[in-house]
XYZ file of C-alpha atoms in Angstrom:
498
model
C -113.427 86.312 145.592
C -112.317 82.671 145.702
C -113.808 80.324 143.140
C -116.125 77.639 144.455
C -115.088 73.982 144.267
C -117.941 71.996 142.711
C -116.692 68.830 144.424
C -116.599 70.538 147.888
C -119.452 73.148 148.059
C -119.502 75.623 151.009
C -121.322 74.301 154.049
C -121.340 77.574 155.929
C -119.445 80.772 156.477
C -115.726 80.515 157.105
C -114.941 80.439 160.806
C -118.360 79.129 161.805
C -117.996 77.270 165.146
C -118.551 73.523 165.430
C -121.942 72.782 167.045
C -120.307 70.196 169.315
C -116.989 71.707 170.427
C -117.072 75.297 169.059
C -113.898 74.782 167.066
C -113.754 77.128 163.991
C -114.546 75.425 160.672
C -113.632 76.267 157.107
C -116.441 77.095 154.690
C -116.275 73.590 153.026
C -115.150 71.602 156.108
C -117.649 68.759 156.650
C -116.052 67.092 159.694
C -114.586 68.795 162.751
C -110.941 68.011 163.276
C -111.268 68.421 167.046
C -114.264 66.198 167.869
C -115.145 64.528 164.577
C -118.717 65.871 164.452
C -120.297 66.049 160.947
C -121.479 69.324 159.542
C -124.475 69.171 157.226
C -125.941 66.120 155.491
C -123.852 63.082 154.439
C -122.371 63.358 150.957
C -123.385 59.791 150.065
C -126.214 57.583 151.314
C -125.217 53.980 150.418
C -128.641 52.527 151.175
C -130.448 55.114 149.102
C -127.961 54.579 146.249
C -128.628 50.833 146.415
C -132.406 51.483 146.163
C -131.891 53.992 143.360
C -133.672 56.784 145.274
C -130.665 58.849 146.316
C -130.165 62.327 144.894
C -127.377 64.788 145.483
C -128.431 67.255 148.193
C -128.484 70.766 147.021
C -125.795 72.965 148.412
C -126.895 75.947 150.408
C -126.146 79.209 148.730
C -122.723 80.442 149.494
C -122.779 83.549 151.569
C -121.175 86.582 150.064
C -117.944 87.056 151.827
C -116.196 90.317 151.600
C -112.532 90.166 152.398
C -111.598 92.943 154.775
C -108.940 95.385 153.561
C -105.556 94.697 155.083
C -104.432 97.530 157.243
C -101.003 99.051 156.541
C -98.297 97.220 158.445
C -100.393 94.084 158.899
C -98.499 90.929 157.718
C -99.877 88.965 154.783
C -101.972 85.958 155.756
C -100.888 82.493 154.518
C -103.134 81.014 151.813
C -105.417 78.122 152.602
C -103.866 74.641 152.188
C -106.037 73.830 149.157
C -105.026 77.030 147.423
C -101.345 76.389 148.108
C -101.600 72.839 146.729
C -103.392 73.998 143.605
C -100.728 76.620 143.008
C -97.940 74.063 143.389
C -99.644 71.747 140.900
C -100.029 74.588 138.430
C -96.318 75.443 138.637
C -95.364 71.769 138.160
C -97.639 71.426 135.110
C -96.164 74.574 133.600
C -92.643 73.165 134.074
C -93.567 69.894 132.307
C -95.090 71.733 129.349
C -92.149 74.107 129.082
C -89.624 71.239 129.278
C -91.427 69.321 126.561
C -91.401 72.311 124.221
C -87.818 73.400 124.880
C -86.197 69.960 125.441
C -84.896 67.325 122.970
C -87.079 66.173 120.084
C -89.319 63.180 120.629
C -87.196 61.089 118.256
C -83.928 61.926 120.040
C -82.218 58.890 121.620
C -80.195 58.563 124.774
C -77.099 57.749 122.733
C -77.482 60.898 120.649
C -77.925 63.055 123.740
C -74.882 61.582 125.532
C -71.704 63.637 125.106
C -68.812 61.818 123.379
C -65.998 60.524 125.613
C -62.616 62.218 125.629
C -59.898 59.932 124.174
C -56.442 60.173 125.695
C -53.605 58.620 123.674
C -50.668 57.370 125.677
C -47.296 55.864 124.738
C -47.235 52.277 123.406
C -46.713 49.448 125.830
C -43.236 47.969 125.625
C -43.255 44.397 124.322
C -41.562 41.759 126.441
C -38.403 40.319 124.846
C -38.868 36.794 123.444
C -37.378 33.971 125.507
C -34.081 32.645 124.285
C -34.278 29.291 122.486
C -31.405 26.870 121.917
C -30.062 26.566 118.395
C -31.587 23.751 116.358
C -28.159 22.831 115.031
C -26.808 22.114 118.515
C -29.889 20.467 120.037
C -30.487 16.762 119.638
C -33.820 16.171 117.832
C -36.729 14.328 119.364
C -39.049 12.175 117.257
C -41.503 14.386 115.426
C -44.974 13.987 117.033
C -47.958 12.859 114.961
C -50.166 15.440 116.666
C -50.479 18.699 114.729
C -50.252 21.772 116.996
C -53.352 24.009 116.597
C -52.598 27.324 114.861
C -52.103 30.110 117.394
C -54.979 32.534 117.727
C -54.377 35.991 116.278
C -53.382 38.234 119.146
C -53.538 41.973 119.165
C -50.243 43.701 118.578
C -48.460 44.884 121.709
C -47.190 47.877 119.755
C -50.656 49.464 119.534
C -51.081 52.719 121.540
C -52.812 52.503 124.903
C -56.268 54.143 124.787
C -58.108 55.298 127.926
C -61.585 56.872 128.168
C -63.186 59.161 130.744
C -66.650 60.711 130.967
C -66.958 64.147 129.422
C -68.443 67.051 131.447
C -71.950 68.336 130.671
C -70.586 71.408 128.937
C -69.084 70.849 125.464
C -65.390 70.159 125.703
C -62.772 71.187 123.187
C -61.656 68.251 120.968
C -58.465 66.552 122.050
C -56.071 65.806 119.192
C -53.053 63.536 119.320
C -49.698 64.834 118.137
C -48.706 63.923 114.568
C -46.903 60.619 114.183
C -43.239 60.997 113.417
C -42.095 59.090 110.332
C -39.842 56.112 110.924
C -36.153 56.704 110.221
C -35.189 55.864 106.685
C -32.482 53.445 107.829
C -34.796 51.319 110.030
C -34.108 47.675 109.075
C -37.105 45.568 108.041
C -37.536 41.843 108.626
C -36.560 40.056 105.410
C -39.036 37.618 103.891
C -37.994 33.958 104.011
C -36.055 32.947 100.931
C -37.945 30.748 98.471
C -36.036 27.513 97.777
C -34.437 27.864 94.314
C -35.894 24.663 92.841
C -38.245 23.921 89.929
C -38.229 20.114 89.948
C -38.067 17.829 92.998
C -37.641 14.033 93.035
C -38.023 12.289 96.407
C -36.705 8.703 96.306
C -38.088 6.640 99.209
C -36.295 3.428 100.239
C -37.467 1.611 103.367
C -36.678 -0.313 106.572
C -33.085 0.900 106.923
C -31.077 4.053 107.654
C -28.052 5.889 106.355
C -25.932 5.058 109.383
C -26.392 1.357 108.568
C -24.985 2.108 105.135
C -22.091 4.002 106.739
C -21.381 1.026 108.995
C -21.043 -1.282 105.956
C -20.461 0.807 102.855
C -20.000 -2.304 100.729
C -23.784 -2.856 100.819
C -24.472 0.347 98.870
C -21.292 1.367 97.027
C -23.141 3.532 94.496
C -24.974 5.544 97.151
C -21.958 5.946 99.413
C -19.067 6.246 96.972
C -20.743 7.954 93.992
C -23.845 9.901 95.064
C -22.664 11.026 98.479
C -19.549 12.870 97.129
C -21.761 14.658 94.585
C -24.124 16.138 97.144
C -24.973 16.901 100.757
C -25.263 14.218 103.436
C -27.742 14.855 106.274
C -27.170 12.047 108.825
C -29.718 13.398 111.361
C -32.660 13.424 108.942
C -35.688 12.211 110.927
C -38.744 10.180 109.910
C -42.185 11.579 110.760
C -44.034 8.531 112.078
C -44.001 4.746 112.438
C -44.246 2.514 109.366
C -43.704 2.980 105.650
C -47.255 4.001 104.667
C -47.600 6.487 107.559
C -44.427 8.333 106.554
C -45.362 8.403 102.869
C -48.779 9.865 103.825
C -46.944 12.633 105.697
C -44.707 13.319 102.678
C -47.792 13.566 100.434
C -50.047 15.639 102.689
C -48.611 16.520 106.108
C -51.658 14.733 107.524
C -51.391 12.923 110.843
C -51.478 9.193 109.960
C -54.236 7.008 111.370
C -53.446 3.947 113.489
C -54.453 1.727 110.551
C -52.032 3.551 108.260
C -49.246 3.090 110.802
C -49.869 -0.655 110.692
C -50.008 -0.791 106.859
C -53.794 -1.018 106.244
C -54.183 -4.767 105.653
C -57.833 -3.931 104.951
C -58.470 -1.065 102.539
C -60.905 0.561 104.961
C -62.755 3.747 104.111
C -61.905 6.775 106.337
C -59.548 4.764 108.576
C -57.189 4.118 105.634
C -58.559 6.085 102.680
C -58.900 9.651 103.916
C -62.026 11.703 103.103
C -62.191 14.035 100.069
C -61.863 17.124 102.279
C -58.298 16.118 103.281
C -55.932 18.191 101.166
C -52.773 16.821 99.583
C -49.630 18.236 98.015
C -50.674 16.890 94.563
C -54.039 18.633 94.917
C -52.345 21.892 95.870
C -49.960 21.733 92.931
C -52.761 20.980 90.476
C -54.802 23.921 91.770
C -51.754 26.188 91.396
C -51.119 25.136 87.801
C -48.147 22.939 88.730
C -47.571 19.277 87.851
C -46.854 16.138 89.877
C -46.309 12.454 89.302
C -45.907 9.332 91.369
C -43.364 6.935 89.873
C -44.410 3.753 91.692
C -42.683 0.677 90.340
C -45.118 -2.002 89.126
C -48.232 0.094 89.780
C -49.633 -0.491 86.290
C -49.018 -4.242 86.065
C -52.129 -6.090 84.912
C -53.927 -3.037 83.507
C -54.540 -2.352 79.818
C -54.133 0.467 79.017
C -51.567 1.099 81.769
C -53.178 2.605 84.869
C -50.973 3.349 87.871
C -53.938 4.026 90.190
C -54.123 0.407 91.332
C -55.821 -0.108 94.692
C -58.138 -2.620 96.430
C -61.907 -2.248 96.635
C -63.038 -0.186 99.618
C -63.605 -2.276 102.727
C -61.851 -5.321 101.288
C -58.596 -7.020 102.323
C -55.592 -5.731 100.377
C -54.534 -8.384 97.830
C -51.251 -6.500 97.314
C -50.165 -6.360 100.945
C -47.306 -8.778 100.159
C -45.289 -9.327 96.953
C -46.327 -12.117 94.579
C -44.447 -13.937 91.884
C -43.963 -11.576 88.956
C -45.721 -8.716 90.789
C -43.850 -7.011 93.619
C -46.160 -3.946 93.759
C -47.330 -3.080 97.299
C -50.378 -0.850 97.838
C -48.966 0.507 101.093
C -45.969 1.909 99.176
C -48.261 4.007 96.978
C -49.512 6.782 99.316
C -51.580 8.549 96.650
C -54.258 5.814 96.625
C -55.052 6.533 100.290
C -56.783 9.824 99.505
C -60.289 10.063 98.073
C -59.335 13.442 96.620
C -56.925 11.569 94.298
C -58.533 8.175 93.553
C -61.948 9.742 92.887
C -60.567 11.798 89.978
C -59.641 10.708 86.443
C -56.169 12.211 86.980
C -55.205 9.411 89.360
C -54.348 6.925 86.587
C -52.614 9.566 84.508
C -50.430 10.920 87.321
C -49.262 7.611 88.811
C -46.925 5.781 86.470
C -44.312 3.085 86.574
C -40.659 3.938 87.198
C -39.727 3.270 83.564
C -41.132 6.716 82.684
C -38.925 8.586 85.179
C -35.906 9.355 82.997
C -37.805 9.972 79.712
C -40.080 12.490 81.436
C -37.047 14.369 82.824
C -35.517 14.919 79.394
C -37.873 17.846 78.728
C -37.429 20.549 81.371
C -40.616 22.322 80.346
C -42.925 19.303 80.674
C -41.166 17.455 83.497
C -43.241 17.296 86.715
C -42.522 19.882 89.379
C -42.848 17.243 92.105
C -42.200 13.514 91.859
C -42.269 10.735 94.445
C -40.178 7.781 93.279
C -40.946 4.437 94.967
C -39.296 1.105 94.094
C -41.235 -2.145 94.452
C -40.652 -4.838 97.079
C -37.714 -6.228 95.107
C -35.724 -2.981 95.150
C -36.831 -0.863 98.114
C -34.195 -2.188 100.545
C -36.255 -4.588 102.645
C -34.376 -7.711 103.722
C -37.140 -10.174 102.697
C -36.755 -11.276 99.046
C -39.703 -10.389 96.821
C -39.504 -13.872 95.309
C -37.585 -17.049 95.925
C -33.967 -16.568 94.855
C -34.397 -12.815 94.151
C -31.858 -10.308 95.513
C -32.952 -8.321 98.545
C -31.786 -5.805 101.098
C -29.588 -2.744 100.612
C -27.543 -4.290 97.811
C -30.612 -4.721 95.601
C -31.683 -1.165 96.391
C -28.244 0.177 95.447
C -28.334 -1.457 91.992
C -31.783 -0.025 91.383
C -30.609 3.477 92.467
C -27.757 3.394 89.994
C -30.090 2.482 87.142
C -32.516 5.328 87.897
C -30.511 8.190 89.408
C -27.391 8.175 87.235
C -29.271 9.093 84.007
C -31.534 11.464 85.960
C -28.485 13.520 86.970
C -27.756 14.243 83.309
C -31.329 15.193 82.407
C -32.445 18.669 81.343
C -34.993 18.892 84.155
C -32.342 18.241 86.818
C -30.086 20.916 85.287
C -33.021 23.311 85.414
C -32.915 23.907 89.203
C -33.562 20.283 90.125
C -33.381 18.650 93.572
C -33.016 14.911 94.265
C -33.573 13.610 97.813
C -32.647 9.981 98.519
C -33.876 8.847 101.931
C -35.608 6.009 103.801
C -39.279 6.475 104.624
C -38.650 4.756 107.974
C -36.139 2.542 109.753
C -36.661 -0.492 111.928
C -36.126 1.737 114.970
C -38.666 4.642 114.886
C -36.514 6.674 117.297
C -33.479 6.467 115.050
C -32.588 8.989 112.315
C -32.993 7.633 108.788
C -30.579 10.106 107.108
C -30.672 11.491 103.571
C -28.454 12.426 100.612
C -29.413 15.572 98.651
C -28.204 16.532 95.179
C -28.862 19.751 93.262
C -27.075 22.385 91.144
C -27.678 24.602 94.216
C -25.994 22.238 96.688
C -22.253 22.172 97.301
C -20.778 18.771 96.596
C -19.241 16.464 99.201
C -20.609 18.314 102.244
C -22.280 17.231 105.482
C -25.041 19.039 107.393
C -25.816 18.029 110.989
C -29.137 19.928 111.100
C -31.970 17.598 112.224
C -34.252 17.982 109.197
C -37.402 15.867 108.822
C -39.796 14.453 106.242
C -42.297 17.131 107.257
C -39.652 19.828 106.801
C -39.081 18.537 103.253
C -42.834 18.811 102.532
C -42.814 22.346 103.929
C -39.831 23.257 101.730
C -41.550 21.922 98.608
C -44.732 23.858 99.397
C -42.715 27.048 99.836
C -40.818 26.444 96.610
C -44.055 26.256 94.611
C -45.908 28.957 96.592
C -48.730 26.806 97.973
C -50.141 26.713 101.498
C -48.517 24.551 104.126
C -50.553 21.491 105.080
C -51.124 19.637 108.347
C -47.998 19.229 110.424
C -46.054 21.434 108.010
C -47.954 24.454 109.418
C -46.107 24.159 112.719
C -43.434 26.794 113.335
C -41.306 24.115 114.992
C -40.856 22.332 111.646
C -37.696 23.614 109.958
C -37.470 24.071 106.195
C -34.289 23.370 104.260
C -32.299 26.584 104.511
C -29.208 28.301 103.168
C -27.068 25.636 104.788
C -28.547 23.253 102.180
C -28.937 25.574 99.186
C -25.567 27.244 99.526
C -25.241 27.941 95.773
C -27.840 30.537 94.818
C -26.807 31.196 91.195
C -29.644 30.132 88.859
C -28.930 27.038 86.810
C -29.809 28.797 83.560
């Protein structure tokens, strides 16, 4: 016997005809589908509900219905629509419950239920051959730009294996393993590391406003440089300045930093930031100090007027430079002392101790153990080669510079520090023509005497060589791969000095 639906009580026997059109009605069918006539009282009386007097009509007692026995051979009757729907809902509910019990845990995630992809390892991609570049020794140099190229971003190696992924099937797949890597042949050549320059002490002597080819055109102006020093060392006629102006080139030699426009013009006003670079700007002296090395600036006349002697002479920040031109009895020029254009140097007590007058150059070199690793040697306005006399009646030009060179360099060549893997570089910080090579003469126990090298080396390349020699990071423009360090063509004698 079918259970009664409390929400749809029987209104009459099943199959009872409609009183209007005689269409057969189901036991709980209230409205005729053929003519729309209502069977029995209305289920709801809105007006009575609004008055609060409505009560649910009592359902007439359901007649006892006895299902007739199906005769043999009679086909089964289809269930009523309500019964079929209820059965479908019951099956669906059972499936949900069963899936919840037998499926993944409640804390399982989609990522944990997703099968891992299959990884297929293929052969490495062949790297494209590098483009051919002309030899530096046969290519005419162009003036070195002030702009520092940005370091190249780290790129992934083209030798890495190619990896592809594909979705795995629902069924667990067997793990895919790559074949074992074959060891490289024992005789595979490796790229040799760049050779470290074999020097322990470097002296850079900076003259100004001329070039070596001017000396070659009139050797009588500098007989000591041309007839004595040149045969003892290596001449580099194509040596190139780094920028325009004396101060700008000395700043490059001290830091590799791109000079400011004010520095290129000589900084008539000792302006902060525009002339004196911020503390964060690194310098070669700062690098050497941090690495436990030593440095000194031998700047002629830098300590005049100070007691005790203090070579860190510079104007007050923001004020005109009182030492922009030579004066009687004082030919010191601020713009020829690059170290005082860095806050990282002048703001430390080491500034006065590490910048000294030229008279200390030779005595300091007599002890190889205490001699500075790096020295910048700068004559004053009377001896640096400029054509304007530092005082009325004083000698000037290349002849005055040559006499000064003889007094300083000749005893330096016999010092213990020079014998202990020393290197002397005599050059001009800049010439009157910024597009013209300034040239250089190099002397060292590791340099073959009376030789000429046509390689277009630069001031920045010298800085880079010094940084490599003392194992410190390359600064500013010296980071560029296009800047060439002094190579085996310069240091052709590799036997240690001692």
